[in-house]
Amino acid sequence: AAKATKTSPKASAGAPPSATPPGADAPSTAAEPKPVVRYNPLRPAAVQAAAAGVPITASAPAASAKTKPVRYAVVKPPGGGLQYEERRAGDEGGRAVKAGQEVEVKFFVRTNLAGGKEKVMERGEVRIRVGDGEVLDGWVDGNVDMEEVLGSWSRSLIGMRRGELRRIHIPPGKGFRERGGDDLGEQSSLFFDAEIQKLL
């Protein structure tokens, strides 16, 4: 009579036999992480990829676009006044500066140097009467006499509102005569940047 074969109680019905021999570690199923090559702008991409044996995953940073300088329209007032640029608008609906009115002004006097660069020659914050050269109050930081030119320059403030910034072009012959020093002679071309801070 044939002998009956015994089945192991630990073996589950229908389960395939294990391919791993007893005592051996089971093979790992997790994939090993691949090295990532970082972009180095000082090292060519081909050399970097060949050294690591993997393709480069990061691309070179895009070059930033150059911003063009803002160009403002030059206003030519009727009657032959000084030309100017509206650099910043003032309060909408606010009062406009009139001739003879007292105002507080923050200003810079600039001149052009070689290569198109500008240099601040005078600055200050003053209270003046539009059309009059006298400085009523405030401070001036520089070596020139602003009262020599404010009488004519301040007429270009007419129509401005609080917070408005205007660049006034001062052509040769309309600037300083005696008290501008060697740097700001009578034939100097200047910019008078004026901001209305308060109307009195």
Coordinates of N, CA and C in Angstrom, one line a residue:
A1 N 0.8 -1.2 0.0 CA 0.0 0.0 0.0 C 0.9 1.2 0.0
A2 N 0.4 2.3 -0.7 CA 1.2 3.5 -0.8 C 1.1 4.2 0.5
K3 N 2.3 4.9 0.9 CA 2.3 5.7 2.1 C 1.8 7.1 1.8
A4 N 1.0 7.6 2.7 CA 0.4 8.9 2.5 C 1.5 10.0 2.9
T5 N 1.6 11.0 2.1 CA 2.6 12.1 2.3 C 2.0 13.1 3.3
K6 N 2.8 13.6 4.1 CA 2.4 14.6 5.1 C 2.7 16.0 4.6
T7 N 1.7 16.9 4.8 CA 1.9 18.3 4.4 C 2.2 19.1 5.7
S8 N 3.0 20.1 5.5 CA 3.4 21.0 6.6 C 2.2 21.8 7.0
P9 N 1.9 21.9 8.3 CA 0.8 22.8 8.7 C 1.1 24.3 8.5
K10 N 2.3 24.6 8.4 CA 2.7 26.0 8.2 C 2.4 26.5 6.7
A11 N 2.4 25.6 5.8 CA 2.2 26.0 4.4 C 0.8 26.2 4.1
S12 N 0.5 27.4 3.5 CA -0.9 27.8 3.2 C -1.3 27.1 1.9
A13 N -2.5 26.8 1.8 CA -3.0 26.2 0.6 C -3.0 27.1 -0.6
G14 N -2.4 26.5 -1.6 CA -2.3 27.3 -2.9 C -1.2 28.3 -2.9
A15 N -0.4 28.4 -1.9 CA 0.7 29.4 -1.9 C 1.9 28.9 -2.6
P16 N 2.6 29.7 -3.5 CA 3.7 29.2 -4.2 C 4.9 29.0 -3.3
P17 N 5.7 28.1 -3.7 CA 6.9 27.8 -2.8 C 7.9 29.0 -2.8
S18 N 8.5 29.3 -1.7 CA 9.5 30.4 -1.7 C 10.7 30.1 -2.4
A19 N 11.2 31.1 -3.2 CA 12.4 30.9 -4.0 C 13.6 31.3 -3.3
T20 N 13.5 31.8 -2.0 CA 14.6 32.2 -1.2 C 15.0 31.0 -0.4
P21 N 16.3 30.6 -0.5 CA 16.7 29.5 0.3 C 16.7 29.8 1.8
P22 N 16.6 28.8 2.6 CA 16.6 29.1 4.1 C 17.8 29.8 4.5
G23 N 17.7 30.8 5.4 CA 18.9 31.5 5.9 C 19.4 32.6 5.1
A24 N 18.9 32.8 3.8 CA 19.3 33.9 2.9 C 18.4 35.1 3.1
D25 N 19.0 36.3 3.0 CA 18.2 37.5 3.0 C 17.4 37.7 1.8
A26 N 16.2 38.3 2.0 CA 15.3 38.5 0.9 C 15.8 39.7 0.1
P27 N 15.8 39.6 -1.3 CA 16.2 40.8 -2.1 C 15.4 42.0 -1.8
S28 N 16.0 43.2 -1.8 CA 15.3 44.4 -1.6 C 14.6 44.8 -2.8
T29 N 13.3 45.2 -2.6 CA 12.5 45.7 -3.7 C 12.5 47.2 -4.0
A30 N 13.0 48.0 -3.0 CA 13.1 49.4 -3.1 C 14.2 49.8 -4.0
A31 N 14.0 50.7 -5.0 CA 15.0 51.2 -5.9 C 15.9 52.2 -5.2
E32 N 17.2 52.1 -5.5 CA 18.2 53.0 -4.9 C 18.0 54.4 -5.5
P33 N 18.1 55.4 -4.7 CA 17.9 56.8 -5.3 C 19.1 57.2 -6.2
K34 N 18.7 57.8 -7.4 CA 19.7 58.2 -8.3 C 20.3 59.5 -7.9
P35 N 21.6 59.7 -8.1 CA 22.3 60.9 -7.8 C 21.7 62.1 -8.7
V36 N 21.6 63.2 -8.1 CA 21.1 64.4 -8.8 C 22.2 65.4 -9.0
V37 N 22.4 65.8 -10.2 CA 23.5 66.7 -10.5 C 23.0 68.1 -10.4
R38 N 23.6 68.9 -9.5 CA 23.2 70.3 -9.4 C 23.9 71.2 -10.5
Y39 N 23.2 72.2 -11.0 CA 23.8 73.0 -12.0 C 24.9 73.9 -11.4
N40 N 26.0 73.9 -12.0 CA 27.2 74.7 -11.6 C 27.5 75.6 -12.8
P41 N 27.3 76.9 -12.7 CA 27.5 77.8 -13.8 C 29.0 77.9 -14.2
L42 N 29.9 77.5 -13.3 CA 31.3 77.6 -13.5 C 31.8 76.4 -14.2
R43 N 31.0 75.3 -14.3 CA 31.5 74.1 -14.9 C 30.6 73.7 -16.1
P44 N 31.1 73.4 -17.3 CA 30.3 73.1 -18.4 C 29.4 71.9 -18.1
A45 N 28.2 71.9 -18.7 CA 27.2 70.9 -18.4 C 27.7 69.5 -18.9
A46 N 28.3 69.5 -20.1 CA 28.7 68.2 -20.6 C 29.8 67.5 -19.7
V47 N 30.7 68.3 -19.2 CA 31.7 67.8 -18.3 C 31.1 67.3 -17.0
Q48 N 30.2 68.0 -16.5 CA 29.5 67.7 -15.3 C 28.7 66.4 -15.4
A49 N 28.0 66.2 -16.5 CA 27.2 65.1 -16.8 C 28.1 63.8 -17.0
A50 N 29.2 64.0 -17.7 CA 30.1 62.8 -17.9 C 30.7 62.4 -16.6
A51 N 31.0 63.3 -15.7 CA 31.7 63.0 -14.5 C 30.7 62.2 -13.6
A52 N 29.4 62.5 -13.6 CA 28.5 61.9 -12.7 C 27.8 60.7 -13.4
G53 N 27.8 60.6 -14.7 CA 27.2 59.5 -15.4 C 25.7 59.6 -15.5
V54 N 25.2 60.7 -15.2 CA 23.7 60.9 -15.2 C 23.4 62.2 -15.9
P55 N 22.2 62.3 -16.5 CA 21.9 63.6 -17.1 C 21.6 64.7 -16.1
I56 N 21.9 65.9 -16.5 CA 21.6 67.1 -15.6 C 20.1 67.3 -15.5
T57 N 19.6 67.5 -14.3 CA 18.2 67.7 -14.1 C 17.8 69.1 -14.0
A58 N 18.7 70.0 -13.6 CA 18.4 71.4 -13.4 C 19.0 72.2 -14.6
S59 N 18.3 73.2 -15.0 CA 18.7 74.1 -16.1 C 19.3 75.4 -15.5
A60 N 20.0 76.0 -16.4 CA 20.7 77.3 -16.0 C 19.6 78.3 -15.8
P61 N 19.8 79.2 -14.8 CA 18.9 80.3 -14.5 C 18.8 81.2 -15.7
A62 N 17.5 81.7 -16.0 CA 17.3 82.6 -17.1 C 17.9 84.0 -16.8
A63 N 18.5 84.6 -17.8 CA 19.0 85.9 -17.6 C 17.9 86.9 -17.5
S64 N 18.0 87.8 -16.5 CA 17.0 88.8 -16.3 C 17.0 89.9 -17.4
A65 N 15.8 90.3 -17.7 CA 15.7 91.3 -18.8 C 16.1 92.6 -18.3
K66 N 16.8 93.4 -19.1 CA 17.2 94.7 -18.7 C 16.0 95.7 -18.8
T67 N 15.9 96.5 -17.7 CA 14.8 97.5 -17.7 C 15.2 98.7 -18.4
K68 N 14.4 99.3 -19.2 CA 14.7 100.5 -19.9 C 14.4 101.7 -19.0
P69 N 15.1 102.8 -19.1 CA 14.8 103.9 -18.2 C 13.5 104.6 -18.7
V70 N 12.8 105.1 -17.7 CA 11.5 105.7 -18.0 C 11.8 107.1 -18.6
R71 N 11.1 107.4 -19.7 CA 11.2 108.7 -20.4 C 9.9 109.5 -20.1
Y72 N 10.1 110.7 -19.7 CA 8.9 111.6 -19.4 C 8.8 112.6 -20.5
A73 N 7.6 112.9 -20.8 CA 7.3 114.0 -21.8 C 7.7 115.3 -21.3
V74 N 8.3 116.1 -22.1 CA 8.8 117.5 -21.7 C 7.6 118.4 -22.1
V75 N 7.2 119.2 -21.1 CA 6.1 120.1 -21.4 C 6.7 121.5 -21.7
K76 N 6.2 122.1 -22.8 CA 6.6 123.4 -23.1 C 5.5 124.4 -22.8
P77 N 5.6 125.1 -21.7 CA 4.5 126.0 -21.3 C 4.3 127.2 -22.3
P78 N 3.1 127.7 -22.5 CA 2.9 128.9 -23.3 C 3.6 130.1 -22.7
G79 N 4.0 131.0 -23.5 CA 4.6 132.2 -23.0 C 6.1 132.2 -22.8
G80 N 6.7 131.0 -23.2 CA 8.2 131.0 -23.1 C 8.7 130.7 -21.7
G81 N 7.9 130.0 -20.9 CA 8.4 129.6 -19.6 C 9.4 128.5 -19.6
L82 N 9.9 128.1 -18.5 CA 10.9 127.0 -18.4 C 10.2 125.7 -18.7
Q83 N 10.8 124.8 -19.5 CA 10.3 123.5 -19.8 C 10.4 122.6 -18.6
Y84 N 9.5 121.6 -18.5 CA 9.5 120.7 -17.3 C 8.9 119.4 -17.6
E85 N 9.1 118.4 -16.7 CA 8.6 117.1 -16.8 C 7.7 116.8 -15.6
E86 N 6.6 116.2 -15.8 CA 5.8 115.8 -14.7 C 6.2 114.4 -14.2
R87 N 7.0 114.3 -13.1 CA 7.5 113.1 -12.6 C 6.5 112.3 -11.8
R88 N 5.7 113.0 -11.0 CA 4.7 112.3 -10.2 C 3.5 113.2 -10.0
A89 N 2.3 112.7 -10.1 CA 1.1 113.5 -10.0 C 0.8 113.8 -8.5
G90 N 0.1 114.9 -8.3 CA -0.2 115.3 -7.0 C -1.6 114.9 -6.6
D91 N -2.2 115.5 -5.5 CA -3.5 115.1 -5.0 C -4.6 115.5 -6.0
E92 N -5.4 114.6 -6.4 CA -6.5 114.9 -7.3 C -7.5 115.7 -6.6
G93 N -8.0 116.8 -7.2 CA -9.0 117.6 -6.6 C -8.4 118.6 -5.5
G94 N -7.1 118.5 -5.3 CA -6.5 119.5 -4.3 C -6.3 120.8 -5.0
R95 N -5.9 121.8 -4.1 CA -5.6 123.1 -4.6 C -4.4 123.2 -5.5
A96 N -4.4 124.0 -6.5 CA -3.2 124.2 -7.3 C -2.5 125.5 -6.9
V97 N -1.2 125.4 -7.0 CA -0.3 126.6 -6.7 C -0.6 127.8 -7.6
K98 N -0.7 128.9 -7.0 CA -0.9 130.2 -7.8 C 0.2 131.1 -7.6
A99 N 0.4 132.1 -8.4 CA 1.4 133.1 -8.3 C 1.2 133.9 -7.0
G100 N 2.3 134.1 -6.3 CA 2.3 134.8 -5.1 C 1.9 134.0 -3.9
Q101 N 1.6 132.8 -4.0 CA 1.2 131.9 -2.9 C 2.4 131.4 -2.2
E102 N 2.2 131.2 -0.8 CA 3.3 130.6 -0.1 C 3.2 129.1 -0.1
V103 N 4.3 128.5 -0.3 CA 4.3 127.0 -0.4 C 5.6 126.5 0.3
E104 N 5.5 125.2 0.7 CA 6.7 124.6 1.2 C 7.2 123.6 0.1
V105 N 8.4 123.7 -0.2 CA 9.0 122.9 -1.4 C 10.2 122.1 -0.9
K106 N 10.3 120.9 -1.3 CA 11.5 120.1 -1.2 C 12.1 120.0 -2.6
F107 N 13.4 120.3 -2.7 CA 14.0 120.4 -4.0 C 15.4 119.9 -4.0
F108 N 15.9 119.5 -5.3 CA 17.2 119.1 -5.6 C 17.7 119.9 -6.8
V109 N 18.9 120.4 -6.8 CA 19.5 121.0 -8.0 C 20.5 120.0 -8.5
R110 N 20.4 119.5 -9.7 CA 21.3 118.5 -10.3 C 21.9 119.1 -11.6
T111 N 23.1 118.6 -11.9 CA 23.8 118.9 -13.1 C 24.3 117.6 -13.8
N112 N 24.4 117.7 -15.1 CA 24.9 116.5 -15.8 C 26.4 116.5 -15.9
L113 N 26.9 115.3 -15.6 CA 28.4 115.1 -15.7 C 28.7 114.3 -17.0
A114 N 30.0 114.0 -17.2 CA 30.4 113.2 -18.4 C 29.8 111.8 -18.3
G115 N 29.3 111.3 -19.4 CA 28.7 110.0 -19.5 C 27.2 110.0 -19.1
G116 N 26.6 111.2 -19.0 CA 25.2 111.2 -18.7 C 24.8 111.1 -17.2
K117 N 25.8 111.0 -16.3 CA 25.4 110.8 -14.9 C 25.1 112.2 -14.3
E118 N 24.2 112.2 -13.3 CA 23.8 113.4 -12.6 C 24.5 113.5 -11.3
K119 N 24.6 114.7 -10.8 CA 25.2 115.0 -9.5 C 24.4 116.1 -8.8
V120 N 24.1 115.8 -7.6 CA 23.3 116.8 -6.8 C 24.2 117.9 -6.3
M121 N 23.9 119.1 -6.7 CA 24.7 120.2 -6.3 C 24.1 121.1 -5.2
E122 N 22.8 120.9 -5.0 CA 22.2 121.7 -3.9 C 20.9 121.0 -3.6
R123 N 20.5 121.0 -2.3 CA 19.2 120.4 -1.9 C 18.7 121.2 -0.7
G124 N 17.4 121.0 -0.4 CA 16.8 121.7 0.7 C 15.3 121.6 0.8
E125 N 14.8 122.1 1.9 CA 13.3 122.2 2.1 C 13.0 123.6 2.6
V126 N 12.3 124.4 1.8 CA 12.1 125.8 2.1 C 10.7 126.2 1.9
R127 N 10.4 127.3 2.6 CA 9.1 128.0 2.4 C 9.3 129.2 1.7
I128 N 8.6 129.4 0.5 CA 8.9 130.5 -0.3 C 7.5 131.1 -0.8
R129 N 7.6 132.3 -1.4 CA 6.4 132.8 -2.1 C 6.6 132.7 -3.6
V130 N 5.8 132.1 -4.3 CA 6.0 131.8 -5.7 C 6.1 133.1 -6.5
G131 N 7.2 133.2 -7.2 CA 7.6 134.4 -8.0 C 8.5 135.3 -7.2
D132 N 8.8 135.0 -6.0 CA 9.7 135.8 -5.1 C 10.9 135.0 -4.8
G133 N 12.1 135.6 -4.8 CA 13.3 134.9 -4.5 C 13.7 134.7 -3.1
E134 N 12.9 135.3 -2.2 CA 13.3 135.3 -0.7 C 12.9 133.9 -0.1
V135 N 13.8 133.3 0.6 CA 13.5 132.1 1.4 C 13.0 132.5 2.7
L136 N 11.7 132.2 3.0 CA 11.0 132.6 4.2 C 11.4 131.8 5.4
D137 N 11.6 130.5 5.2 CA 12.0 129.6 6.2 C 12.5 128.3 5.6
G138 N 13.1 127.4 6.5 CA 13.6 126.1 6.0 C 15.1 126.0 6.0
W139 N 15.6 125.1 5.3 CA 17.1 124.9 5.3 C 17.5 124.6 3.9
V140 N 18.8 124.9 3.6 CA 19.4 124.6 2.3 C 20.8 124.0 2.6
D141 N 21.2 123.0 1.9 CA 22.4 122.3 2.1 C 23.3 122.4 0.8
G142 N 24.2 123.4 0.8 CA 25.0 123.6 -0.4 C 25.7 124.9 -0.3
N143 N 26.5 125.2 -1.4 CA 27.3 126.4 -1.4 C 26.8 127.4 -2.3
V144 N 25.6 127.3 -2.8 CA 25.1 128.3 -3.8 C 24.0 129.1 -3.2
D145 N 23.7 130.2 -3.8 CA 22.7 131.2 -3.3 C 21.4 130.9 -4.0
M146 N 20.5 130.2 -3.4 CA 19.2 129.8 -4.0 C 18.3 131.1 -4.2
E147 N 18.5 132.1 -3.4 CA 17.6 133.3 -3.6 C 17.9 134.0 -4.9
E148 N 19.1 133.7 -5.5 CA 19.4 134.4 -6.7 C 18.6 133.8 -7.9
V149 N 18.1 132.6 -7.7 CA 17.3 132.0 -8.8 C 15.9 131.6 -8.5
L150 N 15.5 131.6 -7.3 CA 14.2 131.2 -6.9 C 13.1 132.1 -7.5
G151 N 13.4 133.4 -7.6 CA 12.4 134.3 -8.1 C 11.9 133.9 -9.5
S152 N 12.8 133.4 -10.4 CA 12.4 133.0 -11.7 C 12.0 131.5 -11.8
W153 N 12.8 130.7 -11.1 CA 12.5 129.2 -11.1 C 11.2 128.9 -10.5
S154 N 10.8 129.6 -9.4 CA 9.6 129.2 -8.7 C 8.3 129.5 -9.6
R155 N 8.4 130.3 -10.6 CA 7.2 130.5 -11.4 C 6.8 129.2 -12.1
S156 N 7.7 128.3 -12.3 CA 7.4 127.0 -12.9 C 6.6 126.1 -11.9
L157 N 6.4 126.5 -10.7 CA 5.6 125.7 -9.7 C 4.1 126.0 -9.8
I158 N 3.8 127.0 -10.6 CA 2.4 127.4 -10.7 C 1.6 126.2 -11.4
G159 N 0.5 125.8 -10.8 CA -0.3 124.7 -11.3 C -0.1 123.4 -10.6
M160 N 1.0 123.3 -9.8 CA 1.3 122.1 -9.1 C 0.4 121.9 -7.9
R161 N 0.2 120.6 -7.5 CA -0.6 120.3 -6.3 C 0.3 119.6 -5.3
R162 N -0.2 119.5 -4.1 CA 0.5 118.8 -3.0 C 0.9 117.4 -3.4
G163 N 2.2 117.1 -3.2 CA 2.7 115.8 -3.5 C 3.2 115.6 -4.9
E164 N 3.0 116.6 -5.7 CA 3.4 116.6 -7.1 C 4.9 116.8 -7.2
L165 N 5.6 116.1 -8.1 CA 7.0 116.2 -8.4 C 7.2 116.6 -9.8
R166 N 8.0 117.7 -10.0 CA 8.2 118.2 -11.3 C 9.7 118.5 -11.5
R167 N 10.2 118.1 -12.6 CA 11.6 118.4 -13.0 C 11.6 119.5 -14.0
I168 N 12.2 120.6 -13.6 CA 12.3 121.8 -14.4 C 13.6 121.9 -15.0
H169 N 13.6 122.1 -16.3 CA 14.9 122.2 -17.1 C 15.4 123.7 -17.0
I170 N 16.6 123.8 -16.6 CA 17.2 125.2 -16.5 C 18.3 125.3 -17.6
P171 N 18.0 126.0 -18.7 CA 19.0 126.1 -19.8 C 20.1 127.0 -19.4
P172 N 21.2 127.0 -20.2 CA 22.3 128.0 -19.9 C 21.8 129.4 -20.0
G173 N 22.3 130.2 -19.1 CA 21.8 131.6 -19.1 C 20.7 131.9 -18.1
K174 N 20.0 130.8 -17.6 CA 18.9 130.9 -16.7 C 19.2 130.5 -15.3
G175 N 20.5 130.1 -15.1 CA 20.9 129.6 -13.8 C 21.5 130.7 -12.9
F176 N 22.6 130.2 -12.3 CA 23.3 131.1 -11.4 C 24.2 132.1 -12.1
R177 N 24.3 133.3 -11.7 CA 25.2 134.2 -12.3 C 26.5 134.5 -11.5
E178 N 26.4 134.8 -10.3 CA 27.5 135.2 -9.5 C 27.8 134.2 -8.4
R179 N 26.8 133.6 -7.8 CA 26.9 132.8 -6.6 C 26.7 131.3 -6.8
G180 N 27.0 130.9 -8.0 CA 26.9 129.4 -8.3 C 28.2 128.7 -8.1
G181 N 29.3 129.5 -7.9 CA 30.6 128.8 -7.8 C 31.1 128.4 -9.1
D182 N 32.2 127.7 -9.1 CA 32.9 127.2 -10.3 C 32.1 126.1 -11.0
D183 N 31.4 125.3 -10.2 CA 30.7 124.1 -10.7 C 29.4 124.5 -11.4
L184 N 28.8 125.6 -10.9 CA 27.5 126.0 -11.5 C 27.6 127.4 -12.0
G185 N 28.3 127.5 -13.1 CA 28.4 128.8 -13.8 C 27.2 129.2 -14.5
E186 N 27.2 130.4 -15.1 CA 26.0 130.9 -15.8 C 25.6 130.0 -17.0
Q187 N 26.6 129.4 -17.6 CA 26.3 128.6 -18.8 C 26.0 127.1 -18.5
S188 N 25.8 126.8 -17.2 CA 25.5 125.4 -16.8 C 24.1 125.0 -17.2
S189 N 23.9 123.8 -17.6 CA 22.5 123.2 -17.8 C 22.2 122.5 -16.5
L190 N 21.0 122.8 -15.9 CA 20.7 122.2 -14.7 C 19.3 121.6 -14.7
F191 N 19.0 120.8 -13.7 CA 17.7 120.3 -13.4 C 17.3 120.8 -12.0
F192 N 16.1 121.3 -11.9 CA 15.5 121.7 -10.6 C 14.3 120.8 -10.3
D193 N 14.6 119.8 -9.5 CA 13.5 118.8 -9.1 C 12.8 119.4 -7.9
A194 N 11.5 119.7 -8.0 CA 10.8 120.3 -6.9 C 9.5 119.5 -6.6
E195 N 9.3 119.3 -5.3 CA 8.1 118.6 -4.8 C 7.3 119.5 -3.9
I196 N 6.1 119.7 -4.2 CA 5.2 120.5 -3.3 C 4.8 119.7 -2.1
Q197 N 5.2 120.2 -0.9 CA 4.8 119.5 0.3 C 3.6 120.1 1.0
K198 N 3.5 121.4 0.9 CA 2.3 122.0 1.5 C 2.0 123.4 0.9
L199 N 0.7 123.6 0.7 CA 0.2 124.9 0.2 C -0.3 125.7 1.4
L200 N 0.2 126.9 1.6 CA -0.2 127.7 2.8 C -1.2 128.8 2.5

